[in-house]
Every structure is written in C-alpha cells, then in structure tokens.
Coordinates of N, CA and C in Angstrom, one line a residue:
T1032 N 3.3 -25.8 -22.4 CA 2.7 -25.6 -23.4 C 1.1 -26.7 -23.3
A1033 N -0.1 -26.4 -24.1 CA -0.8 -27.3 -23.5 C -0.4 -28.4 -23.5
S1034 N -1.5 -29.2 -22.6 CA -1.4 -31.1 -22.5 C -1.5 -31.2 -24.1
S1035 N -2.0 -31.9 -25.0 CA -2.0 -33.2 -25.8 C -4.2 -33.9 -25.5
S1036 N -4.4 -33.2 -24.1 CA -5.6 -33.6 -24.4 C -6.1 -33.2 -22.2
T1037 N -6.8 -32.4 -22.2 CA -7.3 -32.1 -21.3 C -8.7 -32.2 -20.4
P1038 N -8.7 -32.7 -19.9 CA -9.9 -32.9 -19.5 C -11.0 -31.6 -19.5
A1039 N -12.9 -31.3 -19.6 CA -13.0 -30.4 -19.0 C -14.3 -30.3 -18.9
G1040 N -15.0 -30.2 -17.9 CA -15.9 -30.0 -17.2 C -16.1 -32.6 -17.9
D1041 N -17.4 -32.2 -17.0 CA -18.2 -33.4 -17.1 C -18.0 -34.2 -18.8
E1042 N -18.0 -33.6 -19.7 CA -18.8 -33.9 -20.8 C -18.3 -33.6 -21.5
A1043 N -16.6 -33.2 -22.2 CA -15.6 -32.5 -23.0 C -14.6 -32.3 -22.4
Q1044 N -13.6 -32.6 -23.8 CA -12.1 -32.2 -23.9 C -11.7 -31.6 -24.7
L1045 N -10.8 -30.9 -24.6 CA -10.1 -30.2 -25.7 C -8.9 -30.4 -25.6
F1046 N -8.2 -30.6 -27.3 CA -7.4 -30.9 -27.2 C -6.5 -30.0 -29.2
V1047 N -4.9 -30.1 -27.8 CA -3.6 -29.4 -29.7 C -4.0 -29.7 -30.8
V1048 N -3.9 -29.7 -31.9 CA -3.8 -30.6 -32.6 C -2.0 -30.0 -33.1
P1049 N -0.5 -31.1 -33.0 CA 0.2 -30.8 -32.8 C 1.0 -29.7 -34.2
R1050 N 1.8 -29.2 -34.2 CA 1.9 -28.3 -35.5 C 1.7 -29.7 -37.2
D1051 N 2.9 -30.3 -36.9 CA 3.1 -31.5 -37.5 C 2.1 -32.6 -38.0
Q1052 N 1.6 -31.7 -37.4 CA 0.3 -32.8 -37.6 C -1.2 -32.1 -38.1
V1053 N -1.3 -30.9 -38.2 CA -2.0 -30.4 -39.2 C -3.1 -30.7 -40.4
A1054 N -1.7 -31.6 -41.2 CA -2.3 -31.6 -42.6 C -3.3 -33.3 -42.5
F1055 N -3.2 -34.2 -41.5 CA -3.3 -34.4 -40.9 C -5.3 -34.5 -40.5
A1056 N -4.8 -33.3 -39.4 CA -6.6 -33.2 -39.9 C -6.7 -32.6 -40.2
W1057 N -6.6 -31.4 -41.4 CA -7.3 -30.8 -42.1 C -8.4 -30.8 -42.2
P1058 N -8.1 -32.1 -43.0 CA -9.8 -32.2 -43.6 C -11.1 -31.9 -42.4
E1059 N -10.9 -32.4 -40.9 CA -11.4 -32.2 -40.3 C -12.2 -30.9 -39.7
I1060 N -11.0 -31.0 -39.4 CA -10.3 -29.7 -39.3 C -11.3 -28.2 -40.2
A1061 N -11.6 -28.0 -41.3 CA -11.9 -27.5 -42.8 C -12.9 -28.7 -42.6
A1062 N -14.1 -29.4 -42.6 CA -15.8 -29.4 -42.0 C -16.1 -28.2 -41.5
H1063 N -15.3 -28.9 -40.4 CA -16.0 -27.5 -39.2 C -15.9 -26.0 -39.8
I1064 N -14.0 -25.0 -39.7 CA -14.4 -24.0 -40.2 C -15.2 -23.4 -41.6
S1065 N -15.3 -24.5 -42.5 CA -15.8 -24.2 -43.5 C -17.6 -23.1 -44.1
R1066 N -17.2 -23.4 -41.8 CA -20.2 -23.3 -42.6 C -19.7 -22.3 -41.5
I1067 N -19.0 -21.8 -41.4 CA -18.9 -19.8 -40.8 C -18.1 -19.2 -42.5
K1068 N -19.5 -18.3 -42.1 CA -19.6 -16.9 -43.6 C -18.7 -16.2 -43.3
D1069 N -18.9 -15.1 -44.6 CA -18.8 -14.4 -44.5 C -17.2 -13.7 -43.5
T1070 N -17.2 -14.5 -44.1 CA -15.1 -13.5 -43.4 C -14.1 -13.2 -44.8
E1071 N -13.1 -12.8 -44.0 CA -12.5 -12.6 -44.4 C -11.3 -13.0 -44.9
W1072 N -11.2 -13.8 -44.3 CA -10.3 -15.6 -44.7 C -10.7 -16.4 -45.8
T1073 N -9.9 -18.0 -46.3 CA -10.2 -18.4 -47.0 C -9.5 -19.6 -46.0
L1074 N -9.9 -20.9 -46.2 CA -9.8 -22.1 -45.5 C -8.3 -22.1 -45.8
G1075 N -7.2 -21.7 -47.1 CA -6.7 -21.6 -47.6 C -5.6 -20.8 -46.4
D1076 N -5.9 -19.8 -46.4 CA -5.2 -18.5 -45.5 C -5.7 -19.5 -43.4
I1077 N -6.2 -19.9 -43.4 CA -6.0 -20.8 -42.3 C -5.5 -21.9 -42.1
R1078 N -4.9 -22.5 -43.0 CA -4.3 -23.8 -43.8 C -2.6 -23.7 -43.4
K1079 N -3.0 -22.4 -44.1 CA -0.4 -22.0 -43.9 C -1.1 -21.2 -42.5
A1080 N -1.7 -20.7 -41.8 CA -1.3 -20.4 -40.2 C -1.1 -22.1 -39.8
L1081 N -1.8 -21.9 -40.2 CA -1.7 -23.6 -39.5 C -0.6 -24.3 -39.7
D1082 N -0.4 -24.4 -40.6 CA 0.9 -24.9 -41.5 C 2.4 -24.3 -40.6
E1083 N 2.2 -22.8 -41.0 CA 3.6 -22.1 -40.8 C 3.8 -21.7 -38.7
G1084 N 2.9 -22.1 -38.2 CA 2.4 -22.3 -37.1 C 2.3 -21.0 -36.1
F1085 N 1.9 -20.1 -37.4 CA 1.9 -18.5 -36.8 C 0.1 -18.6 -35.7
A1086 N -0.7 -19.6 -36.3 CA -2.3 -20.6 -35.3 C -2.6 -21.1 -34.8
Q1087 N -3.1 -22.0 -34.1 CA -2.9 -23.2 -33.2 C -4.4 -23.2 -33.2
A1088 N -4.3 -24.5 -33.7 CA -5.6 -25.1 -33.4 C -6.3 -26.1 -32.7
W1089 N -7.1 -26.1 -31.6 CA -7.4 -26.3 -30.6 C -8.7 -27.2 -31.2
G1090 N -8.9 -28.9 -31.2 CA -10.1 -29.3 -30.8 C -11.0 -29.5 -29.7
M1091 N -12.7 -29.6 -29.6 CA -12.5 -30.0 -29.6 C -13.7 -31.1 -29.1
R1092 N -13.8 -32.0 -28.3 CA -14.1 -33.3 -28.2 C -15.0 -34.1 -27.1
T1093 N -16.1 -34.8 -27.6 CA -16.4 -35.5 -26.5 C -16.2 -37.1 -27.1
A1094 N -16.5 -38.3 -26.2 CA -15.9 -39.4 -25.9 C -16.2 -39.8 -27.4
D1095 N -17.3 -39.2 -28.2 CA -18.1 -40.7 -28.9 C -17.5 -39.2 -30.6
Q1096 N -16.7 -37.4 -30.2 CA -17.3 -36.6 -31.4 C -16.6 -35.8 -31.5
V1097 N -15.9 -35.2 -32.3 CA -15.8 -33.8 -32.0 C -16.3 -32.8 -33.0
L1098 N -16.9 -32.2 -31.8 CA -17.5 -31.3 -32.2 C -18.1 -30.4 -32.7
G1099 N -15.8 -29.8 -33.3 CA -15.6 -28.6 -33.4 C -13.8 -27.6 -32.3
F1100 N -13.7 -26.9 -33.3 CA -12.0 -26.7 -32.8 C -12.0 -25.1 -32.6
W1101 N -11.6 -24.6 -31.9 CA -10.5 -23.4 -31.4 C -9.8 -22.8 -32.7
I1102 N -9.3 -21.5 -33.6 CA -8.5 -21.2 -33.8 C -7.5 -20.2 -33.0
T1103 N -6.6 -19.9 -32.4 CA -5.6 -18.5 -31.7 C -4.9 -18.4 -33.0
R1104 N -4.6 -17.5 -32.3 CA -3.1 -16.7 -33.2 C -2.4 -16.0 -31.5
I1105 N -1.5 -15.2 -31.2 CA -0.5 -15.1 -30.4 C -0.2 -14.2 -31.0
D1106 N -0.8 -12.4 -30.9 CA -0.4 -11.3 -32.0 C 0.6 -9.8 -30.9
N1107 N 0.8 -9.1 -32.3 CA 1.5 -8.1 -31.5 C 1.4 -6.9 -31.6
T1108 N 0.9 -5.3 -31.2 CA 1.3 -4.6 -32.0 C 2.8 -3.6 -31.3
Y1109 N 2.5 -3.1 -31.4 CA 4.0 -1.9 -31.4 C 4.1 -2.3 -30.1
T1110 N 3.8 -2.3 -28.9 CA 4.1 -2.6 -27.5 C 3.5 -3.5 -27.1
H1111 N 3.2 -4.0 -27.2 CA 1.8 -5.3 -26.6 C 1.8 -6.2 -27.5
R1112 N 1.7 -7.4 -26.1 CA 1.7 -8.9 -26.8 C -0.7 -9.4 -26.2
Y1113 N -0.7 -9.9 -27.5 CA -2.2 -10.3 -27.1 C -2.9 -11.9 -27.5
G1114 N -3.5 -12.6 -27.1 CA -4.2 -14.0 -26.9 C -5.7 -13.1 -28.1
L1115 N -5.5 -14.0 -29.3 CA -6.0 -13.6 -30.3 C -7.3 -15.1 -29.8
V1116 N -8.9 -14.9 -30.2 CA -9.2 -16.1 -30.3 C -9.4 -16.1 -31.4
W1117 N -9.3 -16.7 -32.3 CA -9.3 -15.9 -34.1 C -10.8 -16.2 -34.7
L1118 N -11.4 -17.9 -34.8 CA -12.1 -18.2 -35.3 C -12.7 -20.1 -33.5
V1119 N -13.3 -20.1 -33.9 CA -14.6 -20.8 -33.1 C -15.8 -21.5 -34.1
A1120 N -15.5 -22.8 -34.8 CA -16.6 -23.3 -35.3 C -17.1 -24.7 -34.8
G1121 N -17.9 -24.5 -34.8 CA -19.0 -26.6 -34.4 C -19.1 -26.0 -33.2
E1122 N -19.9 -26.8 -32.6 CA -21.5 -26.8 -32.2 C -20.8 -27.4 -30.5
G1123 N -22.0 -27.3 -29.4 CA -21.6 -27.0 -28.4 C -20.1 -26.0 -27.0
L1124 N -21.0 -24.4 -27.6 CA -20.3 -23.8 -26.1 C -20.4 -24.0 -25.1
D1125 N -21.7 -24.5 -24.8 CA -21.9 -24.1 -22.9 C -20.5 -25.2 -22.7
I1126 N -20.4 -26.0 -23.1 CA -19.7 -27.5 -23.1 C -18.1 -26.4 -23.7
A1127 N -18.1 -26.5 -24.2 CA -17.2 -24.9 -24.6 C -15.4 -24.0 -23.8
V1128 N -16.7 -23.4 -23.5 CA -16.0 -22.6 -22.4 C -15.5 -23.2 -21.2
P1129 N -16.1 -24.0 -20.6 CA -15.2 -24.2 -19.9 C -14.0 -25.0 -20.1
A1130 N -13.6 -25.9 -21.0 CA -12.4 -26.5 -22.3 C -11.5 -24.4 -22.0
Y1131 N -12.2 -23.9 -22.6 CA -11.2 -22.5 -22.8 C -11.0 -22.5 -21.7
R1132 N -11.9 -22.5 -20.7 CA -11.0 -21.6 -19.8 C -9.7 -22.5 -18.9
A1133 N -10.0 -23.7 -18.9 CA -9.1 -24.4 -18.4 C -7.8 -24.7 -19.2
V1134 N -7.8 -24.0 -20.8 CA -7.0 -24.9 -21.1 C -6.4 -23.2 -22.0
I1135 N -7.6 -22.9 -22.8 CA -6.8 -21.3 -23.4 C -6.5 -19.8 -23.6
E1136 N -7.3 -20.1 -22.1 CA -6.8 -18.9 -21.4 C -5.6 -18.9 -20.5
P1137 N -5.4 -19.8 -19.9 CA -3.9 -20.2 -19.1 C -2.2 -20.4 -19.8
W1138 N -2.8 -20.9 -20.9 CA -1.4 -20.5 -22.2 C -1.7 -19.2 -22.2
F1139 N -3.2 -19.2 -23.0 CA -2.5 -17.7 -23.6 C -1.1 -16.6 -22.9
W1140 N -2.3 -16.8 -21.1 CA -1.0 -15.9 -20.4 C 0.3 -16.3 -20.2
S1141 N 0.0 -17.8 -20.2 CA 1.9 -18.5 -20.3 C 3.1 -18.1 -21.2
Q1142 N 2.1 -17.4 -22.6 CA 2.8 -17.0 -23.5 C 3.3 -15.3 -23.2
G1143 N 2.8 -15.4 -22.2 CA 3.1 -13.2 -22.0 C 2.3 -12.6 -22.7
C1144 N 0.6 -12.8 -22.9 CA 0.4 -11.9 -23.4 C -0.2 -11.1 -22.2
E1145 N -1.0 -9.9 -22.8 CA -1.0 -9.5 -22.0 C -2.5 -9.4 -21.5
W1146 N -3.1 -9.6 -22.9 CA -5.2 -9.9 -22.6 C -5.6 -10.4 -23.8
I1147 N -6.4 -11.1 -23.6 CA -7.2 -12.1 -25.0 C -8.2 -10.6 -25.7
E1148 N -8.5 -11.8 -27.4 CA -8.9 -11.2 -27.3 C -9.8 -11.8 -28.2
I1149 N -11.3 -11.3 -28.3 CA -12.9 -12.2 -29.3 C -13.4 -11.3 -30.0
N1150 N -12.9 -11.8 -31.2 CA -14.2 -10.9 -31.8 C -15.0 -12.1 -32.3
G1151 N -16.3 -11.2 -31.7 CA -17.6 -13.0 -32.3 C -19.4 -12.2 -32.1
R1152 N -19.4 -12.5 -32.8 CA -21.2 -12.6 -32.3 C -21.5 -12.1 -30.7
K1153 N -22.8 -11.8 -30.7 CA -23.1 -10.6 -29.6 C -22.8 -12.3 -28.2
G1154 N -23.0 -13.8 -28.6 CA -23.8 -14.4 -27.7 C -22.3 -15.4 -26.7
W1155 N -20.5 -14.6 -27.7 CA -19.9 -14.3 -26.3 C -20.3 -14.1 -25.5
K1156 N -20.4 -12.2 -25.5 CA -20.3 -11.4 -23.9 C -21.3 -12.5 -23.2
R1157 N -22.7 -13.4 -23.4 CA -23.8 -14.3 -22.6 C -22.5 -15.8 -22.2
A1158 N -22.2 -16.0 -22.5 CA -21.0 -16.7 -22.7 C -19.6 -16.6 -21.2
L1159 N -19.3 -15.3 -21.5 CA -17.8 -15.4 -21.7 C -17.7 -13.7 -20.5
P1160 N -19.5 -14.2 -19.7 CA -19.3 -12.4 -19.1 C -18.9 -11.6 -18.0
D1161 N -17.6 -12.6 -18.3 CA -16.4 -11.8 -16.8 C -15.8 -11.3 -17.7
Y1162 N -15.9 -11.0 -19.1 CA -14.8 -9.9 -20.8 C -16.2 -9.0 -21.0
V1163 N -15.1 -8.3 -21.3 CA -15.7 -6.2 -21.2 C -15.8 -6.3 -22.3
E1164 N -16.7 -6.1 -23.0 CA -17.3 -5.7 -24.5 C -16.4 -4.3 -24.8
R1165 N -15.8 -4.8 -25.8 CA -15.0 -3.0 -25.9 C -15.7 -2.7 -27.1
S1166 N -16.1 -2.7 -27.8 CA -16.1 -1.8 -28.9 C -16.9 -3.6 -30.1
V1167 N -18.1 -2.6 -31.7 CA -18.6 -3.5 -31.9 C -18.1 -3.0 -33.2
I1168 N -17.6 -3.9 -34.0 CA -17.1 -3.7 -35.5 C -17.6 -3.3 -36.1
L1169 N -18.5 -2.0 -37.1 CA -19.4 -2.0 -37.5 C -18.4 -1.5 -39.3
R1170 N -18.9 -2.0 -40.5 CA -18.0 -1.7 -41.6 C -19.0 -1.3 -42.8
K1171 N -19.0 -0.5 -43.5 CA -20.3 -0.1 -44.6 C -19.0 -0.9 -46.4
Y1172 N -19.5 -1.4 -47.1 CA -18.5 -1.4 -47.7 C -19.9 -0.8 -49.2
R1173 N -18.6 0.0 -50.1 CA -19.5 0.6 -51.4 C -20.4 -0.1 -52.7

C-alpha cells in the first residue's frame, strides 16, 4: 500500500484517503468531483464505491490547500487485472502528474495490474506522452 503522504515534486503531495476516513473527507472529495459534468456516475456511486473499498481516493495537496482528487479502481477482465484511473478532478494537472507517477502507478503495479487505463480528455495525452492512445470512445444517443 502507499504511504499516507508522499512527496511529489517540489510543490505537491499525494495522499491516500483510507477507507475508514472517507466519510470525514467526503465533503471535500464531493466538492471537487461534482465539477465533472456529463457523466454516467453520480456522487452516490462514487461514495458507495469508496465506502465499499471498490475504489480508492487519492488527494492532491500543496502546503496550504487540497487541489483535487484522483479516484482509482482495480478492475478485472476474465483473464487480466488492470488499474483504472476512474476520474480526476481539481486543479494543477502539471504538478499532479509527477505525484501520480511516483505513487499511483507503482501502487497499481504492486497490486498485480497488467496495465493502467485512463479514460479522459485529449489533454491527458499531452500530460502523459509515454501512454499509448488506443481509442476514442464515441457515443450516439437516441
């Protein structure tokens, strides 16, 4: 498991919110993730997944403020285990990526994941150039 607070670069820290502290941290987590629009999940879905241990919350902070949260999951296909960056909300992607690489990526590998998947906007490709863009998900609604 990751430590509760790990330095990430010169300006930021990434911290894991333990499952038994989700209720305490929920107002701040919800304030950040509620800014994401046009989703298939609700705040209740996220809270339930965190409470049940199906998802993990990682906070991003500087010395004086929480910048946002990364919500991750370990998912399985029939034959493979992989890490999913389910959602990221907040500010400071430029200082969040080094923290992600220092803490979350190694954590996924330590959990036996064969790959890491991020479903997000095109900006992620610029922020993580060593990731391969495999597809773009398009949907058509009736």
